PDB file of C-alpha atoms and ligand atoms in Angstrom:
ATOM      1  CA  MET Y   1      47.383  86.873 165.230  1.00 47.00           C
ATOM      2  CA  SER Y   2      44.931  86.852 162.329  1.00 59.00           C
ATOM      3  CA  ALA Y   3      41.353  88.021 162.881  1.00 92.00           C
ATOM      4  CA  ARG Y   4      39.133  85.846 164.989  1.00 98.00           C
ATOM      5  CA  LYS Y   5      36.525  83.861 163.107  1.00 98.00           C
ATOM      6  CA  ARG Y   6      33.003  85.195 163.606  1.00 98.00           C
ATOM      7  CA  VAL Y   7      30.737  82.540 165.090  1.00 98.00           C
ATOM      8  CA  GLY Y   8      26.948  82.387 165.274  1.00 98.00           C
ATOM      9  CA  VAL Y   9      25.628  79.939 167.878  1.00 98.00           C
ATOM     10  CA  LEU Y  10      22.237  78.250 167.374  1.00 98.00           C
ATOM     11  CA  ILE Y  11      20.437  76.997 170.466  1.00 98.00           C
ATOM     12  CA  SER Y  12      17.037  75.698 171.529  1.00 98.00           C
ATOM     13  CA  GLY Y  13      17.329  75.282 175.283  1.00 97.00           C
ATOM     14  CA  ARG Y  14      19.564  75.175 178.347  1.00 97.00           C
ATOM     15  CA  GLY Y  15      22.676  76.556 176.639  1.00 98.00           C
ATOM     16  CA  SER Y  16      25.412  74.970 178.748  1.00 98.00           C
ATOM     17  CA  ASN Y  17      27.571  74.324 175.669  1.00 98.00           C
ATOM     18  CA  LEU Y  18      26.971  77.931 174.641  1.00 98.00           C
ATOM     19  CA  SER Y  19      28.283  78.981 178.075  1.00 98.00           C
ATOM     20  CA  ALA Y  20      31.392  76.831 177.576  1.00 98.00           C
ATOM     21  CA  LEU Y  21      32.005  78.501 174.214  1.00 98.00           C
ATOM     22  CA  ILE Y  22      31.457  81.962 175.740  1.00 98.00           C
ATOM     23  CA  GLU Y  23      34.066  81.155 178.408  1.00 98.00           C
ATOM     24  CA  ALA Y  24      36.559  79.898 175.834  1.00 98.00           C
ATOM     25  CA  CYS Y  25      36.173  83.036 173.733  1.00 98.00           C
ATOM     26  CA  LYS Y  26      37.331  85.138 176.685  1.00 97.00           C
ATOM     27  CA  ALA Y  27      40.920  83.957 176.170  1.00 97.00           C
ATOM     28  CA  ASN Y  28      42.945  86.502 174.205  1.00 95.00           C
ATOM     29  CA  ASN Y  29      44.455  83.879 171.953  1.00 97.00           C
ATOM     30  CA  TYR Y  30      41.203  81.993 171.197  1.00 98.00           C
ATOM     31  CA  PRO Y  31      40.739  82.011 167.417  1.00 98.00           C
ATOM     32  CA  ALA Y  32      36.971  82.653 167.398  1.00 98.00           C
ATOM     33  CA  GLU Y  33      34.450  85.133 168.781  1.00 98.00           C
ATOM     34  CA  ILE Y  34      30.698  84.750 169.182  1.00 98.00           C
ATOM     35  CA  VAL Y  35      28.943  87.510 167.274  1.00 98.00           C
ATOM     36  CA  CYS Y  36      25.357  86.326 167.636  1.00 97.00           C
ATOM     37  CA  VAL Y  37      23.249  83.742 169.432  1.00 98.00           C
ATOM     38  CA  ILE Y  38      19.952  82.684 167.903  1.00 98.00           C
ATOM     39  CA  SER Y  39      17.328  80.451 169.472  1.00 98.00           C
ATOM     40  CA  ASN Y  40      14.334  78.960 167.674  1.00 98.00           C
ATOM     41  CA  ARG Y  41      12.482  78.951 171.008  1.00 98.00           C
ATOM     42  CA  PRO Y  42      11.640  82.204 172.805  1.00 97.00           C
ATOM     43  CA  ASP Y  43      11.893  80.574 176.256  1.00 97.00           C
ATOM     44  CA  ALA Y  44      15.380  79.049 175.790  1.00 98.00           C
ATOM     45  CA  PRO Y  45      17.366  79.705 179.009  1.00 97.00           C
ATOM     46  CA  GLY Y  46      20.514  79.948 176.887  1.00 97.00           C
ATOM     47  CA  LEU Y  47      19.320  83.325 175.559  1.00 97.00           C
ATOM     48  CA  GLU Y  48      19.812  84.729 179.061  1.00 96.00           C
ATOM     49  CA  HIS Y  49      23.380  83.352 179.272  1.00 95.00           C
ATOM     50  CA  ALA Y  50      24.127  85.125 176.014  1.00 97.00           C
ATOM     51  CA  ARG Y  51      22.619  88.434 177.139  1.00 96.00           C
ATOM     52  CA  ALA Y  52      24.411  88.214 180.501  1.00 96.00           C
ATOM     53  CA  ALA Y  53      27.665  87.909 178.545  1.00 96.00           C
ATOM     54  CA  GLY Y  54      26.778  91.016 176.552  1.00 96.00           C
ATOM     55  CA  LEU Y  55      26.181  89.130 173.320  1.00 96.00           C
ATOM     56  CA  GLY Y  56      23.536  89.850 170.728  1.00 93.00           C
ATOM     57  CA  ALA Y  57      20.848  87.248 171.353  1.00 97.00           C
ATOM     58  CA  SER Y  58      17.628  86.869 169.438  1.00 97.00           C
ATOM     59  CA  CYS Y  59      14.855  84.422 168.786  1.00 98.00           C
ATOM     60  CA  ILE Y  60      13.705  83.295 165.386  1.00 98.00           C
ATOM     61  CA  ASP Y  61      10.653  81.318 166.378  1.00 98.00           C
ATOM     62  CA  HIS Y  62      10.156  78.482 163.913  1.00 97.00           C
ATOM     63  CA  THR Y  63       6.435  78.323 164.723  1.00 97.00           C
ATOM     64  CA  ALA Y  64       6.014  81.789 163.178  1.00 97.00           C
ATOM     65  CA  TYR Y  65       7.049  80.527 159.723  1.00 97.00           C
ATOM     66  CA  PRO Y  66       4.865  78.663 157.228  1.00 97.00           C
ATOM     67  CA  SER Y  67       7.589  76.185 156.221  1.00 96.00           C
ATOM     68  CA  ARG Y  68      10.993  74.871 157.248  1.00 96.00           C
ATOM     69  CA  GLU Y  69      12.521  76.689 154.310  1.00 96.00           C
ATOM     70  CA  ALA Y  70      10.972  80.033 155.280  1.00 97.00           C
ATOM     71  CA  PHE Y  71      12.339  79.599 158.810  1.00 98.00           C
ATOM     72  CA  GLU Y  72      15.762  78.679 157.480  1.00 98.00           C
ATOM     73  CA  GLU Y  73      15.772  81.668 155.141  1.00 98.00           C
ATOM     74  CA  ALA Y  74      15.216  83.956 158.137  1.00 98.00           C
ATOM     75  CA  LEU Y  75      17.963  82.160 160.043  1.00 98.00           C
ATOM     76  CA  ASP Y  76      20.349  82.442 157.139  1.00 98.00           C
ATOM     77  CA  LYS Y  77      19.570  86.133 156.707  1.00 98.00           C
ATOM     78  CA  ALA Y  78      20.258  86.868 160.384  1.00 98.00           C
ATOM     79  CA  LEU Y  79      23.558  84.976 160.324  1.00 98.00           C
ATOM     80  CA  SER Y  80      24.660  86.659 157.119  1.00 98.00           C
ATOM     81  CA  ALA Y  81      23.680  90.091 158.486  1.00 97.00           C
ATOM     82  CA  ALA Y  82      26.045  89.458 161.413  1.00 97.00           C
ATOM     83  CA  ASN Y  83      28.809  88.422 158.981  1.00 98.00           C
ATOM     84  CA  VAL Y  84      28.971  85.001 160.577  1.00 98.00           C
ATOM     85  CA  GLU Y  85      31.715  82.744 159.225  1.00 98.00           C
ATOM     86  CA  ILE Y  86      31.092  79.606 161.298  1.00 98.00           C
ATOM     87  CA  VAL Y  87      27.737  78.386 162.629  1.00 98.00           C
ATOM     88  CA  ALA Y  88      27.921  76.342 165.849  1.00 98.00           C
ATOM     89  CA  ASN Y  89      24.814  74.339 166.737  1.00 98.00           C
ATOM     90  CA  ALA Y  90      24.719  73.887 170.506  1.00 98.00           C
ATOM     91  CA  GLY Y  91      21.620  71.975 171.524  1.00 97.00           C
ATOM     92  CA  PHE Y  92      19.763  73.250 168.467  1.00 98.00           C
ATOM     93  CA  MET Y  93      16.768  70.948 168.122  1.00 95.00           C
ATOM     94  CA  ARG Y  94      15.480  71.699 164.610  1.00 95.00           C
ATOM     95  CA  ILE Y  95      16.113  69.396 161.695  1.00 93.00           C
ATOM     96  CA  LEU Y  96      17.668  71.501 158.933  1.00 96.00           C
ATOM     97  CA  THR Y  97      16.881  70.967 155.279  1.00 97.00           C
ATOM     98  CA  ASP Y  98      19.314  70.843 152.420  1.00 97.00           C
ATOM     99  CA  PHE Y  99      18.653  74.543 151.756  1.00 96.00           C
ATOM    100  CA  PHE Y 100      20.376  75.641 154.963  1.00 98.00           C
ATOM    101  CA  VAL Y 101      22.846  72.767 155.221  1.00 98.00           C
ATOM    102  CA  SER Y 102      24.256  73.332 151.749  1.00 97.00           C
ATOM    103  CA  ARG Y 103      24.517  77.098 152.269  1.00 97.00           C
ATOM    104  CA  TRP Y 104      26.664  76.513 155.363  1.00 98.00           C
ATOM    105  CA  ARG Y 105      28.412  73.369 154.148  1.00 97.00           C
ATOM    106  CA  ASP Y 106      31.782  72.876 155.871  1.00 97.00           C
ATOM    107  CA  ARG Y 107      31.081  76.010 157.916  1.00 98.00           C
ATOM    108  CA  GLN Y 108      28.521  74.560 160.354  1.00 98.00           C
ATOM    109  CA  LEU Y 109      29.325  72.460 163.421  1.00 98.00           C
ATOM    110  CA  ASN Y 110      27.160  70.377 165.734  1.00 98.00           C
ATOM    111  CA  ILE Y 111      27.801  68.603 169.020  1.00 98.00           C
ATOM    112  CA  HIS Y 112      26.151  65.267 169.726  1.00 98.00           C
ATOM    113  CA  PRO Y 113      26.352  63.317 172.998  1.00 98.00           C
ATOM    114  CA  SER Y 114      27.652  60.004 171.650  1.00 98.00           C
ATOM    115  CA  LEU Y 115      30.637  58.584 169.854  1.00 98.00           C
ATOM    116  CA  LEU Y 116      29.223  58.912 166.351  1.00 98.00           C
ATOM    117  CA  PRO Y 117      28.292  57.115 164.191  1.00 98.00           C
ATOM    118  CA  ALA Y 118      26.814  55.223 167.166  1.00 98.00           C
ATOM    119  CA  PHE Y 119      23.526  56.395 168.664  1.00 98.00           C
ATOM    120  CA  ARG Y 120      22.459  59.150 166.339  1.00 97.00           C
ATOM    121  CA  GLY Y 121      19.235  60.959 167.228  1.00 96.00           C
ATOM    122  CA  LEU Y 122      17.369  61.256 170.519  1.00 96.00           C
ATOM    123  CA  ASP Y 123      17.459  59.198 173.752  1.00 97.00           C
ATOM    124  CA  THR Y 124      21.149  58.679 173.137  1.00 98.00           C
ATOM    125  CA  HIS Y 125      22.181  57.733 176.657  1.00 98.00           C
ATOM    126  CA  GLU Y 126      19.296  55.348 177.207  1.00 98.00           C
ATOM    127  CA  ARG Y 127      20.188  53.547 174.003  1.00 98.00           C
ATOM    128  CA  ALA Y 128      23.889  53.459 174.891  1.00 98.00           C
ATOM    129  CA  LEU Y 129      23.037  51.879 178.250  1.00 98.00           C
ATOM    130  CA  ASN Y 130      20.665  49.373 176.639  1.00 98.00           C
ATOM    131  CA  ALA Y 131      23.372  48.405 174.164  1.00 98.00           C
ATOM    132  CA  GLY Y 132      25.754  47.737 177.061  1.00 98.00           C
ATOM    133  CA  VAL Y 133      28.649  49.818 175.741  1.00 98.00           C
ATOM    134  CA  ALA Y 134      31.554  50.222 178.166  1.00 98.00           C
ATOM    135  CA  ILE Y 135      32.588  53.596 176.754  1.00 98.00           C
ATOM    136  CA  SER Y 136      30.444  56.446 175.472  1.00 98.00           C
ATOM    137  CA  GLY Y 137      31.304  60.043 174.723  1.00 98.00           C
ATOM    138  CA  THR Y 138      30.653  63.019 172.524  1.00 98.00           C
ATOM    139  CA  THR Y 139      31.387  64.161 168.991  1.00 98.00           C
ATOM    140  CA  VAL Y 140      31.756  67.514 167.253  1.00 98.00           C
ATOM    141  CA  HIS Y 141      31.142  67.206 163.533  1.00 98.00           C
ATOM    142  CA  PHE Y 142      30.371  69.270 160.469  1.00 98.00           C
ATOM    143  CA  VAL Y 143      26.678  69.252 159.617  1.00 98.00           C
ATOM    144  CA  ARG Y 144      25.247  67.277 156.720  1.00 97.00           C
ATOM    145  CA  THR Y 145      21.593  66.775 155.806  1.00 95.00           C
ATOM    146  CA  GLU Y 146      21.372  63.365 157.466  1.00 95.00           C
ATOM    147  CA  MET Y 147      20.859  63.933 161.198  1.00 93.00           C
ATOM    148  CA  ASP Y 148      23.973  63.640 163.401  1.00 94.00           C
ATOM    149  CA  SER Y 149      26.207  62.740 160.498  1.00 96.00           C
ATOM    150  CA  GLY Y 150      29.056  64.558 158.818  1.00 98.00           C
ATOM    151  CA  PRO Y 151      32.843  64.831 158.963  1.00 98.00           C
ATOM    152  CA  ILE Y 152      34.083  64.358 162.532  1.00 98.00           C
ATOM    153  CA  VAL Y 153      36.268  67.125 163.960  1.00 98.00           C
ATOM    154  CA  ALA Y 154      36.908  65.700 167.432  1.00 98.00           C
ATOM    155  CA  GLN Y 155      35.601  63.190 169.946  1.00 98.00           C
ATOM    156  CA  ALA Y 156      35.920  62.631 173.694  1.00 98.00           C
ATOM    157  CA  ALA Y 157      35.304  59.310 175.435  1.00 98.00           C
ATOM    158  CA  VAL Y 158      33.939  58.666 178.925  1.00 98.00           C
ATOM    159  CA  PRO Y 159      33.441  55.410 180.826  1.00 98.00           C
ATOM    160  CA  VAL Y 160      29.985  53.961 181.399  1.00 98.00           C
ATOM    161  CA  LEU Y 161      29.633  52.972 185.057  1.00 97.00           C
ATOM    162  CA  ALA Y 162      27.761  49.904 186.308  1.00 96.00           C
ATOM    163  CA  ASP Y 163      25.098  51.925 188.126  1.00 97.00           C
ATOM    164  CA  ASP Y 164      24.663  54.607 185.440  1.00 98.00           C
ATOM    165  CA  THR Y 165      21.222  55.897 184.568  1.00 98.00           C
ATOM    166  CA  PRO Y 166      20.624  57.944 181.410  1.00 98.00           C
ATOM    167  CA  ASP Y 167      20.890  61.057 183.610  1.00 98.00           C
ATOM    168  CA  THR Y 168      24.205  60.198 185.285  1.00 98.00           C
ATOM    169  CA  LEU Y 169      25.730  59.189 181.963  1.00 98.00           C
ATOM    170  CA  ALA Y 170      24.395  62.387 180.348  1.00 98.00           C
ATOM    171  CA  ALA Y 171      26.022  64.470 183.104  1.00 98.00           C
ATOM    172  CA  ARG Y 172      29.414  62.772 182.596  1.00 98.00           C
ATOM    173  CA  VAL Y 173      29.196  63.198 178.831  1.00 98.00           C
ATOM    174  CA  LEU Y 174      28.092  66.831 179.200  1.00 98.00           C
ATOM    175  CA  GLU Y 175      31.183  67.638 181.247  1.00 98.00           C
ATOM    176  CA  ALA Y 176      33.281  66.293 178.375  1.00 98.00           C
ATOM    177  CA  GLU Y 177      31.172  68.262 175.867  1.00 98.00           C
ATOM    178  CA  HIS Y 178      32.051  71.498 177.630  1.00 98.00           C
ATOM    179  CA  GLN Y 179      35.740  70.829 176.994  1.00 98.00           C
ATOM    180  CA  LEU Y 180      35.377  69.265 173.580  1.00 98.00           C
ATOM    181  CA  TYR Y 181      33.307  71.947 171.849  1.00 98.00           C
ATOM    182  CA  PRO Y 182      35.691  74.854 172.563  1.00 98.00           C
ATOM    183  CA  HIS Y 183      38.583  72.612 171.514  1.00 98.00           C
ATOM    184  CA  ALA Y 184      36.934  71.543 168.254  1.00 98.00           C
ATOM    185  CA  LEU Y 185      35.800  75.064 167.386  1.00 98.00           C
ATOM    186  CA  ALA Y 186      39.351  76.289 167.926  1.00 98.00           C
ATOM    187  CA  LEU Y 187      40.678  73.603 165.577  1.00 97.00           C
ATOM    188  CA  VAL Y 188      38.272  74.716 162.857  1.00 98.00           C
ATOM    189  CA  ALA Y 189      38.570  78.473 163.447  1.00 98.00           C
ATOM    190  CA  SER Y 190      42.366  78.406 163.497  1.00 97.00           C
ATOM    191  CA  GLY Y 191      42.538  76.398 160.281  1.00 95.00           C
ATOM    192  CA  ALA Y 192      44.257  73.479 162.008  1.00 96.00           C
ATOM    193  CA  VAL Y 193      41.822  71.138 160.256  1.00 96.00           C
ATOM    194  CA  HIS Y 194      39.961  71.160 156.977  1.00 95.00           C
ATOM    195  CA  VAL Y 195      37.253  69.080 155.356  1.00 96.00           C
ATOM    196  CA  ASP Y 196      38.210  66.704 152.592  1.00 95.00           C
ATOM    197  CA  GLY Y 197      35.023  65.066 151.285  1.00 92.00           C
ATOM    198  CA  ASP Y 198      33.514  63.073 154.139  1.00 93.00           C
ATOM    199  CA  ARG Y 199      36.476  63.387 156.458  1.00 97.00           C
ATOM    200  CA  VAL Y 200      38.264  66.015 158.468  1.00 97.00           C
ATOM    201  CA  VAL Y 201      41.980  66.216 157.863  1.00 96.00           C
ATOM    202  CA  ARG Y 202      44.284  67.411 160.611  1.00 92.00           C
ATOM    203  CA  ASP Y 203      46.970  69.595 159.132  1.00 84.00           C
ATOM    204  CA  ARG Y 204      49.503  69.254 161.937  1.00 82.00           C
ATOM    205  CA  ALA Y 205      51.006  66.122 163.376  1.00 83.00           C
ATOM    206  CA  THR Y 206      49.770  65.529 166.927  1.00 85.00           C
ATOM    207  CA  ASP Y 207      51.269  63.238 169.538  1.00 88.00           C
ATOM    208  CA  PRO Y 208      48.793  60.476 170.296  1.00 88.00           C
ATOM    209  CA  VAL Y 209      47.388  60.075 173.825  1.00 92.00           C
ATOM    210  CA  PRO Y 210      47.205  56.646 175.490  1.00 92.00           C
ATOM    211  CA  ALA Y 211      44.141  54.478 174.900  1.00 94.00           C
ATOM    212  CA  LEU Y 212      41.237  54.656 177.349  1.00 94.00           C
ATOM    213  CA  PHE Y 213      40.561  51.220 178.810  1.00 96.00           C
ATOM    214  CA  TRP Y 214      37.303  50.615 180.633  1.00 96.00           C
ATOM    215  CA  PRO Y 215      37.240  48.610 182.842  1.00 95.00           C
ATOM    216  CA  PRO Y 216      40.843  49.677 183.429  1.00 94.00           C
ATOM    217  CA  LEU Y 217      43.818  47.440 182.825  1.00 94.00           C
ATOM    218  CA  GLU Y 218      45.007  45.839 186.035  1.00 87.00           C
ATOM    219  CA  ASN Y 219      47.403  43.106 187.071  1.00 69.00           C
ATOM    220  CA  PRO Y 220      45.597  39.810 186.757  1.00 65.00           C
ATOM    221  CA  SER Y 221      45.175  38.273 190.191  1.00 69.00           C
ATOM    222  CA  PRO Y 222      44.052  34.694 190.738  1.00 67.00           C
ATOM    223  CA  GLN Y 223      40.422  34.236 191.740  1.00 66.00           C
ATOM    224  CA  ASN Y 224      39.839  32.534 195.112  1.00 58.00           C
TER     225      ASN Y 224
HETATM  226  C1  GRF J   1      23.958  68.514 174.527  1.00 89.11           C
HETATM  227  O1  GRF J   1      24.015  67.262 175.148  1.00 89.11           O
HETATM  228  C2  GRF J   1      24.314  68.403 173.071  1.00 89.11           C
HETATM  229  O2  GRF J   1      25.251  67.408 172.800  1.00 89.11           O
HETATM  230  C3  GRF J   1      22.991  68.024 172.443  1.00 89.11           C
HETATM  231  O3  GRF J   1      22.033  68.766 173.162  1.00 89.11           O
HETATM  232  C4  GRF J   1      22.530  69.050 174.455  1.00 89.11           C
HETATM  233  C5  GRF J   1      22.475  70.523 174.621  1.00 89.11           C
HETATM  234  O4  GRF J   1      22.790  70.940 175.929  1.00 89.11           O
HETATM  235  N1  GRF J   1      23.005  68.287 171.017  1.00 89.11           N
HETATM  236  P1  GRF J   1      23.020  72.481 176.230  1.00 89.11           P
HETATM  237  O5  GRF J   1      21.777  73.226 175.755  1.00 89.11           O
HETATM  238  O6  GRF J   1      24.245  72.914 175.530  1.00 89.11           O
HETATM  239  O7  GRF J   1      23.150  72.564 177.740  1.00 89.11           O
END
């Protein structure tokens, strides 16, 4: 097998997607390895997950820098020093400027808890519920300057239940995120996909899966 791609994970908080990526990287045939974890917040619980897994984890505190660009320069320097090849944002809550985004163009991934391009930005689940969608989900995409936009690598869909709150929907989506992110990172790291302009092209034919229907298809029965 060719060398594993070196991944730097950017976090700001809880780090459950980071943990899912750490787990995935334990498989011998996984095409990527995490070589550094960087948080912009010193108190991010995810830093502890990284250290517990024996990974290099550090904080580059954005509040210590006079400008976004100065912060991003420090971030870029740290990633380059670790010979990172792919940056994976996992709950990283800083808006990145064109300086950083263009440096890592087509080499930086993000996960967002909706079926993009729907519900970009914050309060995703609340807005999905207010819009009355029957299906929500999660997206892994390459990062572009516009928030939560960029070529889509992979998506997973989950049903929205009648009694969902933003929290219950978030929990269902998060479970899907933990499967989707390792899958999408593997697609990118193994070279199974590549970016062509605004779209991701899959280089191998894949058998389609059946459609998700929600509410599910059922035999029509007469109403009494
Ligand atoms: C996830 O829902 C992710 O999609 C969003 O922020 C959340 C991060 O969760 N970008 P965690 O820190 O990975 O647990």
